[in-house]
Amino acid sequence: MSRPVPPRPGQGAQRARLAEMLRVDQAGELAAVHIYRGQAAVMRQAPGRERIASQLKEMEGHEQVHLSRFNDLLSERKVRPTLMSPVWRAAAFALGAGTALLGDKAAHACTEAVETVIEKHYAGQIEELKDRDPALAAELSQFRDDELAHRDLAVEEGAHEATAYPLLTAVIQAGCRAAIKISEKI
């Protein structure tokens, strides 16, 4: 019985890897937009939370810019989005709303957890692409800087003071890492 021959590295492998990157990045930005929408929807209804709702809306705007760019890249490079998009959209909104219902500190802990995973994810992609596709690596660097600013703001706003912060953060980060792996392939 003969074994299947593994694909040879080269142009096809690089194209497939880039498709995985773009697919997961688009899915991540889609999720980020919906997390912030869920959080803002709750915060807008909570008395005295207008400042936080405004911050969330601003961060959603940054994520929407990233999402629009990835939508364009998927189209330009003929990469299909993840089939999980409807699930991620609903799960992200629920995560955002759910953490906001736990309070502003939990909402900030969610932001910190998500942005920490995304920052590391982008850092790895930037390293992988810096020589092969420096223009895309530069765009990802800018997006990474935005994610770091969101994370830093969440920490300044008291993310670490959230009830059950270690558990909340661990669960959210594990979910993010799982979503990344799933979105690369599906």
CSV table of C-alpha atoms in Angstrom, one decimal:
chain,number,residue,atom,x,y,z
A,1,MET,CA,0.0,0.0,0.0
A,2,SER,CA,1.5,3.3,-1.0
A,3,ARG,CA,1.3,6.4,1.0
A,4,PRO,CA,0.0,9.7,-0.5
A,5,VAL,CA,2.8,12.0,-1.4
A,6,PRO,CA,2.8,15.1,0.7
A,7,PRO,CA,2.5,18.4,-1.1
A,8,ARG,CA,5.8,20.0,-2.0
A,9,PRO,CA,6.5,23.3,-0.5
A,10,GLY,CA,6.5,26.3,-2.8
A,11,GLN,CA,4.1,28.7,-4.4
A,12,GLY,CA,1.0,26.6,-3.8
A,13,ALA,CA,1.9,26.1,-0.1
A,14,GLN,CA,2.6,29.8,0.3
A,15,ARG,CA,-0.7,30.7,-1.3
A,16,ALA,CA,-2.6,28.2,0.9
A,17,ARG,CA,-0.9,29.6,4.0
A,18,LEU,CA,-1.7,33.2,3.0
A,19,ALA,CA,-5.3,32.2,2.5
A,20,GLU,CA,-5.4,30.7,6.0
A,21,MET,CA,-4.0,34.0,7.4
A,22,LEU,CA,-6.4,36.2,5.6
A,23,ARG,CA,-9.4,34.0,6.4
A,24,VAL,CA,-8.6,34.0,10.1
A,25,ASP,CA,-7.8,37.7,10.2
A,26,GLN,CA,-11.0,38.6,8.5
A,27,ALA,CA,-12.9,36.3,11.0
A,28,GLY,CA,-11.1,37.9,13.9
A,29,GLU,CA,-11.9,41.4,12.9
A,30,LEU,CA,-15.6,40.4,12.2
A,31,ALA,CA,-15.7,39.0,15.7
A,32,ALA,CA,-14.1,42.1,17.3
A,33,VAL,CA,-16.6,44.3,15.6
A,34,HIS,CA,-19.5,42.2,17.1
A,35,ILE,CA,-17.9,42.0,20.6
A,36,TYR,CA,-17.7,45.8,20.7
A,37,ARG,CA,-21.3,46.1,19.4
A,38,GLY,CA,-22.5,43.7,22.1
A,39,GLN,CA,-20.7,45.6,24.8
A,40,ALA,CA,-21.8,49.0,23.6
A,41,ALA,CA,-25.5,47.8,23.3
A,42,VAL,CA,-25.4,47.0,27.0
A,43,MET,CA,-23.4,50.0,28.1
A,44,ARG,CA,-25.6,52.4,26.2
A,45,GLN,CA,-28.6,51.2,28.4
A,46,ALA,CA,-26.7,51.5,31.7
A,47,PRO,CA,-26.9,54.8,33.5
A,48,GLY,CA,-23.5,56.5,33.9
A,49,ARG,CA,-21.8,54.3,31.3
A,50,GLU,CA,-21.9,56.7,28.4
A,51,ARG,CA,-18.2,57.3,28.4
A,52,ILE,CA,-17.5,53.6,28.2
A,53,ALA,CA,-20.1,53.2,25.5
A,54,SER,CA,-18.3,55.9,23.6
A,55,GLN,CA,-14.9,54.2,24.0
A,56,LEU,CA,-16.4,51.0,22.8
A,57,LYS,CA,-17.9,52.6,19.7
A,58,GLU,CA,-14.6,54.2,18.9
A,59,MET,CA,-12.8,50.8,19.2
A,60,GLU,CA,-15.5,49.2,17.1
A,61,GLY,CA,-14.7,51.8,14.4
A,62,HIS,CA,-11.0,50.8,14.4
A,63,GLU,CA,-12.0,47.2,14.0
A,64,GLN,CA,-14.4,48.0,11.2
A,65,VAL,CA,-11.6,49.6,9.3
A,66,HIS,CA,-9.5,46.4,9.8
A,67,LEU,CA,-12.5,44.3,8.7
A,68,SER,CA,-13.1,46.3,5.6
A,69,ARG,CA,-9.5,45.9,4.6
A,70,PHE,CA,-9.6,42.2,5.1
A,71,ASN,CA,-12.8,42.0,3.1
A,72,ASP,CA,-11.0,43.7,0.3
A,73,LEU,CA,-8.0,41.4,0.6
A,74,LEU,CA,-10.2,38.3,0.5
A,75,SER,CA,-11.8,39.6,-2.6
A,76,GLU,CA,-8.5,40.7,-4.3
A,77,ARG,CA,-6.7,37.4,-3.5
A,78,LYS,CA,-9.8,35.2,-4.2
A,79,VAL,CA,-9.9,33.8,-0.7
A,80,ARG,CA,-13.2,32.6,0.7
A,81,PRO,CA,-14.1,33.7,4.2
A,82,THR,CA,-14.6,31.2,7.0
A,83,LEU,CA,-17.8,29.2,6.8
A,84,MET,CA,-18.0,29.9,10.6
A,85,SER,CA,-18.7,33.6,10.1
A,86,PRO,CA,-22.4,33.4,11.2
A,87,VAL,CA,-21.4,31.5,14.3
A,88,TRP,CA,-18.6,33.8,15.2
A,89,ARG,CA,-20.8,36.9,14.6
A,90,ALA,CA,-23.4,35.6,17.1
A,91,ALA,CA,-20.9,34.2,19.6
A,92,ALA,CA,-18.9,37.5,19.6
A,93,PHE,CA,-22.0,39.6,20.1
A,94,ALA,CA,-23.1,37.3,23.0
A,95,LEU,CA,-19.6,37.5,24.5
A,96,GLY,CA,-19.6,41.2,24.3
A,97,ALA,CA,-23.1,41.6,25.7
A,98,GLY,CA,-22.5,39.0,28.4
A,99,THR,CA,-19.3,40.5,29.7
A,100,ALA,CA,-20.8,44.0,29.7
A,101,LEU,CA,-23.8,42.6,31.7
A,102,LEU,CA,-21.2,41.5,34.3
A,103,GLY,CA,-20.0,45.2,34.5
A,104,ASP,CA,-17.6,47.5,32.9
A,105,LYS,CA,-14.5,45.8,34.5
A,106,ALA,CA,-15.6,42.4,32.9
A,107,ALA,CA,-16.1,44.1,29.6
A,108,HIS,CA,-12.6,45.6,29.8
A,109,ALA,CA,-11.2,42.1,30.8
A,110,CYS,CA,-12.8,40.7,27.7
A,111,THR,CA,-11.2,43.3,25.6
A,112,GLU,CA,-7.8,42.7,27.2
A,113,ALA,CA,-8.1,39.0,26.8
A,114,VAL,CA,-9.1,39.1,23.1
A,115,GLU,CA,-6.6,41.8,22.2
A,116,THR,CA,-3.7,40.0,23.9
A,117,VAL,CA,-4.4,36.8,21.8
A,118,ILE,CA,-4.8,38.9,18.6
A,119,GLU,CA,-1.6,40.9,19.2
A,120,LYS,CA,0.4,37.7,19.5
A,121,HIS,CA,-1.3,36.2,16.5
A,122,TYR,CA,-0.5,39.3,14.4
A,123,ALA,CA,3.1,39.3,15.7
A,124,GLY,CA,3.6,35.8,14.4
A,125,GLN,CA,2.1,36.7,11.0
A,126,ILE,CA,4.2,39.8,10.7
A,127,GLU,CA,7.3,37.8,11.3
A,128,GLU,CA,6.2,35.2,8.8
A,129,LEU,CA,5.4,37.8,6.1
A,130,LYS,CA,8.0,40.5,6.6
A,131,ASP,CA,10.3,39.2,3.8
A,132,ARG,CA,7.7,37.5,1.6
A,133,ASP,CA,5.0,40.2,1.6
A,134,PRO,CA,6.4,43.4,3.3
A,135,ALA,CA,3.4,45.5,2.4
A,136,LEU,CA,0.9,43.2,4.1
A,137,ALA,CA,3.3,42.8,7.0
A,138,ALA,CA,3.3,46.6,7.4
A,139,GLU,CA,-0.5,46.7,7.3
A,140,LEU,CA,-0.7,44.0,10.0
A,141,SER,CA,1.8,46.0,12.1
A,142,GLN,CA,-0.6,49.0,12.0
A,143,PHE,CA,-3.5,46.8,12.9
A,144,ARG,CA,-1.4,45.2,15.7
A,145,ASP,CA,-0.7,48.7,17.1
A,146,ASP,CA,-4.4,49.4,17.2
A,147,GLU,CA,-5.0,46.2,19.1
A,148,LEU,CA,-2.3,47.0,21.6
A,149,ALA,CA,-3.9,50.4,22.2
A,150,HIS,CA,-7.3,48.8,22.8
A,151,ARG,CA,-5.6,46.3,25.2
A,152,ASP,CA,-3.8,49.1,27.1
A,153,LEU,CA,-6.9,51.1,27.4
A,154,ALA,CA,-8.8,48.1,28.8
A,155,VAL,CA,-6.0,47.6,31.4
A,156,GLU,CA,-6.1,51.3,32.3
A,157,GLU,CA,-9.9,51.1,32.8
A,158,GLY,CA,-9.6,48.3,35.3
A,159,ALA,CA,-9.7,45.0,33.4
A,160,HIS,CA,-7.6,43.3,36.2
A,161,GLU,CA,-10.3,44.3,38.8
A,162,ALA,CA,-13.0,42.2,37.1
A,163,THR,CA,-14.6,39.6,39.2
A,164,ALA,CA,-13.0,36.2,38.5
A,165,TYR,CA,-10.5,37.9,36.2
A,166,PRO,CA,-8.1,35.0,35.8
A,167,LEU,CA,-10.9,32.5,35.0
A,168,LEU,CA,-12.7,35.0,32.7
A,169,THR,CA,-9.5,35.8,30.8
A,170,ALA,CA,-8.4,32.2,30.5
A,171,VAL,CA,-11.8,31.1,29.1
A,172,ILE,CA,-11.9,34.0,26.6
A,173,GLN,CA,-8.4,33.4,25.4
A,174,ALA,CA,-8.9,29.7,25.0
A,175,GLY,CA,-12.0,30.5,22.9
A,176,CYS,CA,-10.0,32.9,20.8
A,177,ARG,CA,-7.3,30.4,20.1
A,178,ALA,CA,-9.8,27.7,19.2
A,179,ALA,CA,-11.6,30.1,16.8
A,180,ILE,CA,-8.3,31.0,15.1
A,181,LYS,CA,-7.5,27.3,14.5
A,182,ILE,CA,-11.0,26.5,13.2
A,183,SER,CA,-11.2,29.6,11.0
A,184,GLU,CA,-7.9,28.8,9.3
A,185,LYS,CA,-9.3,25.6,8.0
A,186,ILE,CA,-13.1,25.9,7.8
